[in-house]
Each structure stands twice: as structure tokens, then as C-alpha cells.
Short mmCIF file of C-alpha atoms in Angstrom, two decimals:
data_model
loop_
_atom_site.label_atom_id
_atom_site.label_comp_id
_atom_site.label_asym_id
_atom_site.label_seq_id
_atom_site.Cartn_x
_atom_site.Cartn_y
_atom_site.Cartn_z
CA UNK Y 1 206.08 14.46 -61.59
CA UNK Y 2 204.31 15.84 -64.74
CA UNK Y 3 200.98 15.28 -63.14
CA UNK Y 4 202.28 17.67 -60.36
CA UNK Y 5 203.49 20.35 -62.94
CA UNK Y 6 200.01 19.95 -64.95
CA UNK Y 7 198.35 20.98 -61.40
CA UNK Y 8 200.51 23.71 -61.09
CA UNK Y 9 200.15 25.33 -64.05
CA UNK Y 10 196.60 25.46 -63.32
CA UNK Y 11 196.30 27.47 -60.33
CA UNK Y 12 194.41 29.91 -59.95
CA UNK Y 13 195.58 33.46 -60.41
CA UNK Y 14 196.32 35.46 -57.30
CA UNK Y 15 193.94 38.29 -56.49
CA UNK Y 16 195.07 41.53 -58.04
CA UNK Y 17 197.25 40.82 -60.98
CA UNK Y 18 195.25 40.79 -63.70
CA UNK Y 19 192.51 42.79 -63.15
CA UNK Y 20 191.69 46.07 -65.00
CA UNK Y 21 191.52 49.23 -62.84
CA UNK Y 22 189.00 51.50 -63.45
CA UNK Y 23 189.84 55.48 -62.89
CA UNK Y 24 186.99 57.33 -60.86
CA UNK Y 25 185.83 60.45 -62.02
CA UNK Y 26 188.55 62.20 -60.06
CA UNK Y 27 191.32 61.10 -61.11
CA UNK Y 28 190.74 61.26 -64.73
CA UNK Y 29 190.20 65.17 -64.81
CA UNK Y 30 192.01 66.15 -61.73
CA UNK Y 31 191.33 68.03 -58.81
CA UNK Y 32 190.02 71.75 -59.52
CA UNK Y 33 192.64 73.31 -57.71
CA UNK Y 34 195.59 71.54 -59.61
CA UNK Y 35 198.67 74.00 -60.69
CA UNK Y 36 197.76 75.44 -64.18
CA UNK Y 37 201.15 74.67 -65.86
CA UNK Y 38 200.42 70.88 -65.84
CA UNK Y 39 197.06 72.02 -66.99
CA UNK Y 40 199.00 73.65 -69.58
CA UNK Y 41 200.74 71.03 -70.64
CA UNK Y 42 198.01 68.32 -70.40
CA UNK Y 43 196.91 67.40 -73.96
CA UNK Y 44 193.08 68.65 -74.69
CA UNK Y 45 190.57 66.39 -73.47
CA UNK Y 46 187.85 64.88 -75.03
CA UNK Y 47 184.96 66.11 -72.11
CA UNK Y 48 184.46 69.55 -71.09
CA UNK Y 49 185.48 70.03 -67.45
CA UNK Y 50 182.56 69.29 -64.87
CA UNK Y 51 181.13 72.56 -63.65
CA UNK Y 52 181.69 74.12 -60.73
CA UNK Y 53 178.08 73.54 -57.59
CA UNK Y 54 178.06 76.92 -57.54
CA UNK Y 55 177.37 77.85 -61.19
CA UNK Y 56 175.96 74.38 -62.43
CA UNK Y 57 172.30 76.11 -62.55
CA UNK Y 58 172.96 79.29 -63.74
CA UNK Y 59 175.89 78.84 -66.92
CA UNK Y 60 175.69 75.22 -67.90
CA UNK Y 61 174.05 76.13 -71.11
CA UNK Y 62 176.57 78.80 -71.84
CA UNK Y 63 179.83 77.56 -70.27
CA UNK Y 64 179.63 73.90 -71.64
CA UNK Y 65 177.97 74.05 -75.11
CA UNK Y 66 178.90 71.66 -77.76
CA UNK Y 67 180.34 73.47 -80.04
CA UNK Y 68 182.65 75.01 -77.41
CA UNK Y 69 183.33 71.26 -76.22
CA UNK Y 70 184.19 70.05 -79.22
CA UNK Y 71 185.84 73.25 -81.12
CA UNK Y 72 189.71 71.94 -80.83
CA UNK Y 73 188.62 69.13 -83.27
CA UNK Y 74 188.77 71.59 -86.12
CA UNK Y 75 191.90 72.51 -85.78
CA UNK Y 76 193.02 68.43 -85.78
CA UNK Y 77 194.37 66.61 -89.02
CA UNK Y 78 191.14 64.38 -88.36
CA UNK Y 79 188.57 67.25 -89.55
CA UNK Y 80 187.13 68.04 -92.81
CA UNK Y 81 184.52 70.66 -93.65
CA UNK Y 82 181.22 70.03 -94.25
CA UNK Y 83 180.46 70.48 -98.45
CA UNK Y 84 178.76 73.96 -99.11
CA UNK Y 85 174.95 73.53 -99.31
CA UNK Y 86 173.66 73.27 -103.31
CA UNK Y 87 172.60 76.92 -104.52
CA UNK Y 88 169.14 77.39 -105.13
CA UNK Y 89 167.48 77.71 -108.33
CA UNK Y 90 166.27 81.43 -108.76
CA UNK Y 91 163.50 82.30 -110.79
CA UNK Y 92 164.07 86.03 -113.46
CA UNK Y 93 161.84 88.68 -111.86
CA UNK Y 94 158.83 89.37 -113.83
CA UNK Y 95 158.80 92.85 -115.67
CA UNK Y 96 155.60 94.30 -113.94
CA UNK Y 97 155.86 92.60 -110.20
CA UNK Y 98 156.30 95.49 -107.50
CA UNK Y 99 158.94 95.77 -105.06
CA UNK Y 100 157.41 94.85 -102.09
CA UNK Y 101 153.70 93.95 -101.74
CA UNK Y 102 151.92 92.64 -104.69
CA UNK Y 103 149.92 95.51 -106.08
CA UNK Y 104 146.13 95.26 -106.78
CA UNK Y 105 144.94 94.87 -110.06
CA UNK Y 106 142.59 98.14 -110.03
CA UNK Y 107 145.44 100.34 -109.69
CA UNK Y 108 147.87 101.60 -111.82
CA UNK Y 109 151.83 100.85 -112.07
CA UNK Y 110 153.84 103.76 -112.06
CA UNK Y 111 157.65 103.16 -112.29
CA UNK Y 112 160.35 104.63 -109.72
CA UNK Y 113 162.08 106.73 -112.31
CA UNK Y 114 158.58 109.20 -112.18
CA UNK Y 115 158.40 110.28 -108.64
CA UNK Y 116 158.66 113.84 -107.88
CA UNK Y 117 157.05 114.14 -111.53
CA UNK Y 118 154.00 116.03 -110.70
CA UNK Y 119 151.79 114.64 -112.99
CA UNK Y 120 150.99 112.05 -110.11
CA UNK Y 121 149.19 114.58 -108.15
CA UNK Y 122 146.22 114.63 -110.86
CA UNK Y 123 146.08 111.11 -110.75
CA UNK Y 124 142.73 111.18 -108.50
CA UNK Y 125 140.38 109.08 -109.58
CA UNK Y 126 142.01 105.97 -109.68
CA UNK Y 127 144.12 104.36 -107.32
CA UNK Y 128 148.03 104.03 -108.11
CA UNK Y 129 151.38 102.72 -106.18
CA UNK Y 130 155.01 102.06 -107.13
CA UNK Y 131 156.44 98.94 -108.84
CA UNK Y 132 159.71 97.73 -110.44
CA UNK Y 133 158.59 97.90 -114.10
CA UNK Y 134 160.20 99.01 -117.34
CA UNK Y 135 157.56 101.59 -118.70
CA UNK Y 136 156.69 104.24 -117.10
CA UNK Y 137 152.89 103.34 -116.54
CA UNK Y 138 151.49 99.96 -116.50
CA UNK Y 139 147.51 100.50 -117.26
CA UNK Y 140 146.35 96.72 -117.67
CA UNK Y 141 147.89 93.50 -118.51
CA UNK Y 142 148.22 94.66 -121.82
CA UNK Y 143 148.54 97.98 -121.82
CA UNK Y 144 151.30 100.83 -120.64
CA UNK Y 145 152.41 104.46 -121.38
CA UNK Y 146 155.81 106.13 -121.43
CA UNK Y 147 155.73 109.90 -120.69
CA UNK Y 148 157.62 112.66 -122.38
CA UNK Y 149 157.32 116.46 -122.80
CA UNK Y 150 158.63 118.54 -125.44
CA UNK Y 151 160.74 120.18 -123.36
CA UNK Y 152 162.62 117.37 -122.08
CA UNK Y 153 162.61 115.61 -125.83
CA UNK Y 154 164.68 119.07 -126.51
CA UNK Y 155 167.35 118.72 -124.74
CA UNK Y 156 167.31 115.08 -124.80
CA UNK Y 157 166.34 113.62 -128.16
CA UNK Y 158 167.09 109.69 -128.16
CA UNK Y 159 165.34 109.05 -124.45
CA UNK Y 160 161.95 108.54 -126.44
CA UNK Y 161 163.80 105.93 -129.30
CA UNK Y 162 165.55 104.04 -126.64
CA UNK Y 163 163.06 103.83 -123.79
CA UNK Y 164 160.37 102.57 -126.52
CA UNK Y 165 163.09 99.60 -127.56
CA UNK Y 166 163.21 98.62 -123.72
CA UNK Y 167 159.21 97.60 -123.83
CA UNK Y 168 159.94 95.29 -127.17
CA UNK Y 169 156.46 93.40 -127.65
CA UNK Y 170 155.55 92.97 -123.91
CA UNK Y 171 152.38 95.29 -124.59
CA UNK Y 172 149.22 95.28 -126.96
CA UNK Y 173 148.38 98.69 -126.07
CA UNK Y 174 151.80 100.83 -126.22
CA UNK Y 175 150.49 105.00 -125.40
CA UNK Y 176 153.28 107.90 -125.56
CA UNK Y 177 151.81 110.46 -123.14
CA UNK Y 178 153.56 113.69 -124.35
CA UNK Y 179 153.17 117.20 -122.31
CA UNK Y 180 152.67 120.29 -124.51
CA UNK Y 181 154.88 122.58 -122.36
CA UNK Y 182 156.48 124.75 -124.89
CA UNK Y 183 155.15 127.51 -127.46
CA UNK Y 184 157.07 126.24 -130.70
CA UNK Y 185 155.91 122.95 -131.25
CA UNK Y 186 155.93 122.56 -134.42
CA UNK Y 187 159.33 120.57 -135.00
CA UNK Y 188 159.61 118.62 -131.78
CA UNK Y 189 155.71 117.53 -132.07
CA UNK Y 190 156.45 116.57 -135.38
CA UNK Y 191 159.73 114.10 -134.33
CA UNK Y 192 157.71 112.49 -131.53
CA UNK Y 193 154.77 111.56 -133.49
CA UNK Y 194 157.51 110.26 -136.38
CA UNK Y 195 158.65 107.88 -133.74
CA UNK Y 196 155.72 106.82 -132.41
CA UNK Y 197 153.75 105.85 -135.69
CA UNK Y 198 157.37 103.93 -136.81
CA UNK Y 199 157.33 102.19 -133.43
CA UNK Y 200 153.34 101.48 -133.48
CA UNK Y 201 152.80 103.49 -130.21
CA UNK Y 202 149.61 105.67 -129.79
CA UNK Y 203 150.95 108.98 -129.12
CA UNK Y 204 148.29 111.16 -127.02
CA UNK Y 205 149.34 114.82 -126.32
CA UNK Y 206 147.90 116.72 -123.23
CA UNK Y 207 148.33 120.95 -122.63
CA UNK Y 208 148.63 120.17 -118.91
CA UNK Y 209 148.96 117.68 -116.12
CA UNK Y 210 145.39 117.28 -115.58
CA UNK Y 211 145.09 116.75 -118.89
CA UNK Y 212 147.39 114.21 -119.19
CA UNK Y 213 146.29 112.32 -116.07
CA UNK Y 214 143.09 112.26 -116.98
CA UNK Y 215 144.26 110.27 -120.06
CA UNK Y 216 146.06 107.81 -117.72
CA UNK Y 217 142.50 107.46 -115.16
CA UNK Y 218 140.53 106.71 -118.43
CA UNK Y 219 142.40 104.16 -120.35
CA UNK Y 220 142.82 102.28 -116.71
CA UNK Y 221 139.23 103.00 -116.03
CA UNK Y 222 138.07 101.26 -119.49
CA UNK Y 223 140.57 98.22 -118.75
CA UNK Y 224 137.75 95.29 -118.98
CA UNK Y 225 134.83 97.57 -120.31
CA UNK Y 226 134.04 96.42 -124.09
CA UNK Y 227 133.86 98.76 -126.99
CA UNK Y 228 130.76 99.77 -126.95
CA UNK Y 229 130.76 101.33 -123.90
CA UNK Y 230 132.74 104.25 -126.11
CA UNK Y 231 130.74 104.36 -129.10
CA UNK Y 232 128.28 106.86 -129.88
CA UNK Y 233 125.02 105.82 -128.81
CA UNK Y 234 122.22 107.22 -131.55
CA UNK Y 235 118.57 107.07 -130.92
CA UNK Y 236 115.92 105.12 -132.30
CA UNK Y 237 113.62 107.92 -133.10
CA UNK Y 238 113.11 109.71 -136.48
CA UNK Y 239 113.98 112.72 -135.56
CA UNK Y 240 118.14 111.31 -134.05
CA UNK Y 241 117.89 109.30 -137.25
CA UNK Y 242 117.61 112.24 -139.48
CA UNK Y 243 119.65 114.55 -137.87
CA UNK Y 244 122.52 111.65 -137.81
CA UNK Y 245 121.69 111.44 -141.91
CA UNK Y 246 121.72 114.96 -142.44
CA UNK Y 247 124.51 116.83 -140.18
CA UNK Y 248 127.06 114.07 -142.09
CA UNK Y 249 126.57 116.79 -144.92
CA UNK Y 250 129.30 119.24 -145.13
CA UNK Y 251 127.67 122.80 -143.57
CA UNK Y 252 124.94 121.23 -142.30
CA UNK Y 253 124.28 121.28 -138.39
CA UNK Y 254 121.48 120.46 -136.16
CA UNK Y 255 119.39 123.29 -136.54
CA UNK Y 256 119.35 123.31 -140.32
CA UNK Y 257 117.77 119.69 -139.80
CA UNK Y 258 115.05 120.78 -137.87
CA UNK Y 259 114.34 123.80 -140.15
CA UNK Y 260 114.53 121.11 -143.25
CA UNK Y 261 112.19 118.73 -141.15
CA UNK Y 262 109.82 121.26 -140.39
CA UNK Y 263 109.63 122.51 -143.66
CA UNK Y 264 109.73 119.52 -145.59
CA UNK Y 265 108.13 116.84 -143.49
CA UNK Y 266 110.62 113.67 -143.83
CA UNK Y 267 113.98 112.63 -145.62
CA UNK Y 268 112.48 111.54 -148.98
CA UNK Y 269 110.79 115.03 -149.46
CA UNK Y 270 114.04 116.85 -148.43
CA UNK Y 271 116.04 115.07 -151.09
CA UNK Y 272 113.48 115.68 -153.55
CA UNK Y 273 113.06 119.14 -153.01
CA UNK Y 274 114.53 121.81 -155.49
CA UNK Y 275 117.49 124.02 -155.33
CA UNK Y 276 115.03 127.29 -155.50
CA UNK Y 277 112.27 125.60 -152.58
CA UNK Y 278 116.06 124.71 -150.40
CA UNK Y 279 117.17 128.22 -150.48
CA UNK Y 280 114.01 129.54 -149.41
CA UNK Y 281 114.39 127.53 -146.09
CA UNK Y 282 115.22 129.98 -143.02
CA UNK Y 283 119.64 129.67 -142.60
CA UNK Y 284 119.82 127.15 -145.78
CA UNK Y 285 121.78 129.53 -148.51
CA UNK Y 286 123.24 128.46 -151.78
CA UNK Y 287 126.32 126.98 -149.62
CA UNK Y 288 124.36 124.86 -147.61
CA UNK Y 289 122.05 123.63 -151.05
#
């Protein structure tokens, strides 16, 4: 008897019991024309819907996207958003770089705050462009200029004190272009070259535009060019050589040195001579002797 149960309870399963159905494509996502209340009332699914034969080839980039597929899943207890990206580092603008293009180096800075000054119009002989700096003028790496004109110190006194504390010690070469455009200079001449000497600016003064860009084409011109190329340049021949020796004597010019050369042959003679044989000489009077 118990070998009969023991075959028994080995039999085979019947067919169809215990095996797992599949769903087909069908019937997990329905039928297209299904009523849209139970479509309603169907939780979301996890797969877009398949697309239509019709529009497969034209929208299924735009219809079925993922973010579209997936967009319910931010609204779920299950999402959390993504940590905001790190910042990035940023770097303090230097003082002289220009707003959009780098400048090049043979022209000259000028600041926003000086358009519609006219003074740019007699900048002509060297090349010059806009920038984000804090003087007015950037001439060289290590040299700028702030303008002013009397007339505008007038009715504005401080702008020249504070606008000279905004370059602090970026600058070797620190010029105070002032315009002579008014008839009594006297006093406000006088509290514009106080500041500048207190401040160690060089303070140049120009009686018109030209003027005054001219000043701004030749510092930018002599940039890189040593200091020689601004010297006097003296002869080597006797005759440049005296006249240099002689015309650094008070009232006496060029052609008293070629009178006194003429007359007396060479230096030594000359400062030898008497007072009676100097006063003889053609234009030399008891001034000049």
C-alpha cells in the first residue's frame, strides 16, 4: 500500500497547471481603440504607448522621447534631484583687459567714461580703441593719463583727488593731461598742479585738443624707444662745441658766438680777451661782457 501512495505522489503534473503565462504585446497595453475612462483610470505605465503605422516615421523622435516617457517618475516618492553642479572658480578681471577683443599692444586704451570727449578726434597718429580700465588713458604697461580741464575742475573740484586714488600704484608713469580752456587760470592751475606734485603725477597742460593729443600720440609713440632718442644731440665739430660752451652764458646767443669766433679765433683766446677788446666786438655791449 505505501509503495502505491509513493507512486502516486510522483506523477507527473497535468499539462497546464503550473505553467507561467506569458502576456503578448496586446494584451499588456490594450487595444488602441479601448474607452478612455479605463484609460483614465489605468495606473501610468512604465513604456510609452507603441506608435501609431501611420506616424511611426514621421514623430517617433518627438512623440516618444525619453524624457517625455519617463517624466511621471518625478512626480513619484521614488525621485530625488540630481545635486547642483560645483560653481566654477572665477578669476578678478584684470584692470587694463578690454571688453571684448583683446586690444593690440601699439594702440592706446582709452576708457568708456571719455567718449563723446572730443579730444579723441586729434588722436591721429596712433591707433586707439575702447577698454574696461580705470584711468582714463592707458599709454604702455606702465604708463597712463587722467584728463581734466579747468573748467570742469571748477565746478567739480574733488574728481581730480579721487580719480588719482582709484589708480593707487598700478602705474610707473602717472600723466594729468589738463585742458587750458578758461582765461583766469591762475587759481585753478595752481590747485591742479598742488595735487599732482602731492600725488607724484606729471601734470602736462595743453591750450587745445590738438595739443593735448599730441601729448597722448608722443608718450605712446616713445613707449619702448630709450632715452636717448630725446636728448639733444650736439655735434662733434668745434664750431657746435663752442657755441654749446658759449650760448650757456646768460645774453649770449648764437650769433654773438660766431662774431666772438671770428674775432677771436678759439675759446682760450675769447676767455682771455679784455673787457675793452669784448666790447669792441660787433652786438657784444657791456651787458653781454
Amino acid at each position: 500500500m505505501e509503495g502505491q501512495r509513493e507512486q502516486q505522489g510522483r506523477r507527473q503534473p497535468e499539462p497546464g497547471k503550473n505553467i507561467i503565462k506569458i502576456p503578448s504585446y496586446q494584451e499588456v497595453f490594450g487595444n488602441a481603440a479601448s474607452s478612455s475612462s479605463a484609460a483614465a483610470a489605468a495606473p501610468p505605465s512604465y513604456n510609452p504607448p507603441p506608435p501609431s503605422a501611420s506616424s511611426a516615421a514621421s514623430s517617433s523622435s518627438s512623440s516618444s522621447s525619453f524624457s517625455q516617457a519617463f517624466s511621471f517618475l518625478k512626480s513619484s516618492e521614488f525621485y530625488t534631484p540630481p545635486p547642483p553642479p560645483p560653481p566654477q572658480p572665477t578669476t578678478p578681471r584684470p584692470p587694463q583687459a578690454s571688453s571684448s577683443a583683446p586690444a593690440p599692444k601699439n594702440s592706446i586704451l582709452v576708457s568708456h567714461r571719455q567718449k563723446g570727449n572730443p579730444l579723441l578726434k586729434h588722436i591721429r597718429n596712433a591707433r586707439w580703441t575702447f577698454a574696461d580700465i580705470v584711468p582714463d588713458y592707458v599709454l604702455g604697461q606702465s604708463s597712463c593719463a587722467l584728463y581734466i580741464s579747468l573748467r570742469y575742475h571748477l565746478l567739480h573740484p574733488d574728481y581730480l583727488y579721487y580719480r588719482i586714488r582709484e589708480l593707487q600704484k598700478n602705474f610707473k608713469l602717472r600723466v594729468i593731461l589738463c585742458h587750458i580752456d578758461v582765461e583766469d587760470v591762475v587759481k585753478p592751475l595752481h590747485e591742479i598742479t598742488r595735487t599732482s606734485l602731492l600725488h607724484d603725477c606729471t601734470l602736462l597742460c595743453g591750450w587745445s585738443l590738438e595739443e593735448c593729443g599730441r601729448y597722448l600720440e608722443t608718450i605712446k609713440v616713445y613707449e619702448n624707444k630709450p632715452a636717448d632718442s630725446i636728448r639733444e644731440h650736439m655735434d662733434n665739430d668745434y664750431l657746435s662745441r663752442l657755441t654749446h660752451a658759449l650760448t650757456s652764458i646768460r645774453h649770449v646767443n648764437k650769433t654773438d658766438v660766431i662774431t666772438l669766433g671770428s674775432s677771436f679765433g678759439s675759446l682760450s683766446q675769447t676767455m682771455n680777451a679784455s673787457m675793452e677788446e669784448l666790447a669792441r666786438c660787433p652786438g657784444i655791449g657791456k651787458t653781454t661782457s
